[in-house]
Short mmCIF file of C-alpha atoms in Angstrom, two decimals:
data_model
loop_
_atom_site.label_atom_id
_atom_site.label_comp_id
_atom_site.label_asym_id
_atom_site.label_seq_id
_atom_site.Cartn_x
_atom_site.Cartn_y
_atom_site.Cartn_z
CA GLN A 29 0.03 0.00 -0.06
CA VAL A 30 1.57 3.31 -1.03
CA ARG A 31 1.12 6.17 1.44
CA LEU A 32 1.00 9.71 0.07
CA VAL A 33 1.83 12.56 2.52
CA GLU A 34 0.92 16.11 1.56
CA THR A 35 2.54 19.16 3.39
CA GLY A 36 2.91 23.01 2.75
CA GLY A 37 -0.73 24.35 2.89
CA GLY A 38 -1.53 27.44 4.79
CA LEU A 39 -3.11 30.93 4.61
CA VAL A 40 -1.52 33.43 2.18
CA GLN A 41 -2.80 36.80 0.88
CA ALA A 42 -3.98 37.18 -2.80
CA GLY A 43 -1.09 37.51 -4.95
CA GLY A 44 1.06 35.41 -2.76
CA SER A 45 2.82 31.99 -3.25
CA LEU A 46 2.80 28.63 -1.67
CA ARG A 47 4.66 25.36 -2.29
CA LEU A 48 2.93 21.96 -1.74
CA SER A 49 4.74 18.74 -1.46
CA CYS A 50 3.69 15.22 -1.81
CA THR A 51 5.86 12.34 -0.82
CA ALA A 52 5.24 8.90 -1.66
CA SER A 53 6.25 6.04 0.59
CA GLU A 54 7.33 4.21 -2.47
CA ARG A 55 6.96 4.69 -6.32
CA THR A 56 7.97 1.44 -7.79
CA ASN A 57 4.77 0.72 -9.34
CA LEU A 58 3.57 4.44 -9.87
CA TYR A 59 3.51 5.92 -13.24
CA ALA A 60 2.42 9.49 -12.46
CA MET A 61 1.29 11.62 -9.69
CA GLY A 62 -1.05 14.73 -9.67
CA TRP A 63 -2.76 17.29 -7.67
CA PHE A 64 -6.50 17.86 -7.31
CA ARG A 65 -8.50 20.35 -5.22
CA GLN A 66 -11.77 20.66 -3.61
CA ALA A 67 -13.40 23.89 -2.34
CA LEU A 68 -16.02 23.84 0.31
CA GLY A 69 -19.30 22.74 -1.27
CA LYS A 70 -17.88 21.87 -4.59
CA GLY A 71 -16.73 18.73 -6.44
CA ARG A 72 -13.16 17.59 -7.08
CA GLU A 73 -11.20 19.70 -9.66
CA PHE A 74 -8.03 18.54 -11.41
CA VAL A 75 -4.89 20.78 -10.99
CA ALA A 76 -1.82 19.30 -12.46
CA VAL A 77 -0.16 16.04 -13.13
CA ILE A 78 3.48 14.80 -13.86
CA PRO A 79 4.70 11.40 -14.73
CA TRP A 80 7.78 10.03 -12.96
CA SER A 81 9.90 9.99 -16.11
CA GLY A 82 9.94 12.26 -19.11
CA SER A 83 9.32 16.12 -19.27
CA GLN A 84 5.66 16.05 -19.82
CA THR A 85 3.13 18.04 -17.72
CA HIS A 86 -0.50 18.73 -17.70
CA TYR A 87 -2.55 21.54 -16.16
CA ALA A 88 -6.06 22.73 -15.69
CA ASP A 89 -6.80 25.89 -17.56
CA SER A 90 -7.62 27.62 -14.40
CA VAL A 91 -3.97 27.45 -13.13
CA LYS A 92 -1.84 27.53 -16.28
CA GLY A 93 0.89 30.04 -16.04
CA ARG A 94 0.55 30.41 -12.25
CA PHE A 95 1.17 26.93 -11.02
CA THR A 96 3.98 24.68 -11.68
CA ILE A 97 4.36 20.96 -10.95
CA SER A 98 7.71 19.32 -10.57
CA ARG A 99 9.24 16.25 -9.02
CA ASP A 100 12.42 14.87 -7.20
CA ASN A 101 12.74 11.20 -8.06
CA ALA A 102 15.31 10.77 -5.29
CA LYS A 103 13.00 11.90 -2.73
CA ASN A 104 9.89 10.41 -4.30
CA THR A 105 8.37 13.84 -4.01
CA VAL A 106 6.17 15.84 -6.22
CA TYR A 107 5.78 19.69 -5.71
CA LEU A 108 3.27 22.22 -6.68
CA GLN A 109 4.41 25.62 -6.84
CA MET A 110 1.52 28.04 -6.72
CA ASN A 111 2.23 31.74 -7.51
CA SER A 112 -0.10 34.79 -8.02
CA LEU A 113 -2.63 33.03 -5.82
CA LYS A 114 -6.34 34.03 -5.94
CA PRO A 115 -9.25 33.56 -3.43
CA GLU A 116 -10.84 31.22 -5.79
CA ASP A 117 -7.77 28.80 -5.26
CA THR A 118 -9.03 28.48 -1.69
CA ALA A 119 -9.63 24.55 -1.29
CA VAL A 120 -8.11 21.52 0.31
CA TYR A 121 -5.46 20.18 -2.01
CA PHE A 122 -4.95 16.43 -2.56
CA CYS A 123 -2.18 14.48 -4.26
CA ALA A 124 -2.98 11.35 -6.16
CA ALA A 125 -0.97 8.56 -7.61
CA GLY A 126 -1.53 6.36 -10.69
CA SER A 127 -0.29 2.93 -10.96
CA ARG A 128 -1.52 2.04 -14.20
CA ALA A 129 -0.03 2.46 -17.77
CA ARG A 130 -3.05 4.40 -18.88
CA ASP A 131 -2.18 6.94 -16.18
CA LEU A 132 0.65 8.18 -18.44
CA ASN A 133 -2.28 9.54 -20.76
CA LEU A 134 -2.08 12.77 -18.64
CA SER A 135 -5.20 14.31 -20.24
CA ARG A 136 -7.15 11.45 -18.56
CA TRP A 137 -6.39 13.08 -15.15
CA GLY A 138 -8.77 16.02 -15.97
CA SER A 139 -11.64 13.72 -16.84
CA GLU A 140 -14.72 12.99 -14.48
CA SER A 141 -13.95 9.31 -14.68
CA PHE A 142 -10.28 9.35 -13.37
CA GLY A 143 -10.12 7.65 -10.23
CA GLY A 144 -6.53 7.50 -9.01
CA ASP A 145 -5.30 4.60 -7.04
CA TYR A 146 -3.79 6.27 -4.06
CA TRP A 147 -4.65 9.58 -2.42
CA GLY A 148 -3.19 11.70 0.31
CA GLN A 149 -5.10 13.11 3.20
CA GLY A 150 -5.14 16.64 1.88
CA THR A 151 -3.81 19.98 2.93
CA GLN A 152 -5.79 23.17 3.16
CA VAL A 153 -4.89 26.20 1.26
CA THR A 154 -6.53 29.50 2.04
CA VAL A 155 -6.11 32.58 -0.07
CA SER A 156 -7.39 35.87 1.63
CA SER A 157 -8.46 38.95 -0.37
#
């Protein structure tokens, strides 16, 4: 069983930055990891995804140009650098891991049918206006 642990959430003013981290207990069977968020009273929203190898990334339109996903293979860790934060970015952010070859089709992560094999416990990000 893979464990994912997120850190780095907090309270920030609009226009500020935060960096989230997600560390996997192991990634031997993982193909990609991504970030989702869920605001109070709303459904889950895809944010970004990155495979464990290669240079591809995929972002939701709402965060393109502001958020950057990256990874450190040696640390089994994926990061989400969030800049120019807006109040509408306020949400609980979750990381997810995919252990199936189809999870390398990064556009799948933004579909409603995407399930994810492992999920973290979530970290709160609050952006004040």
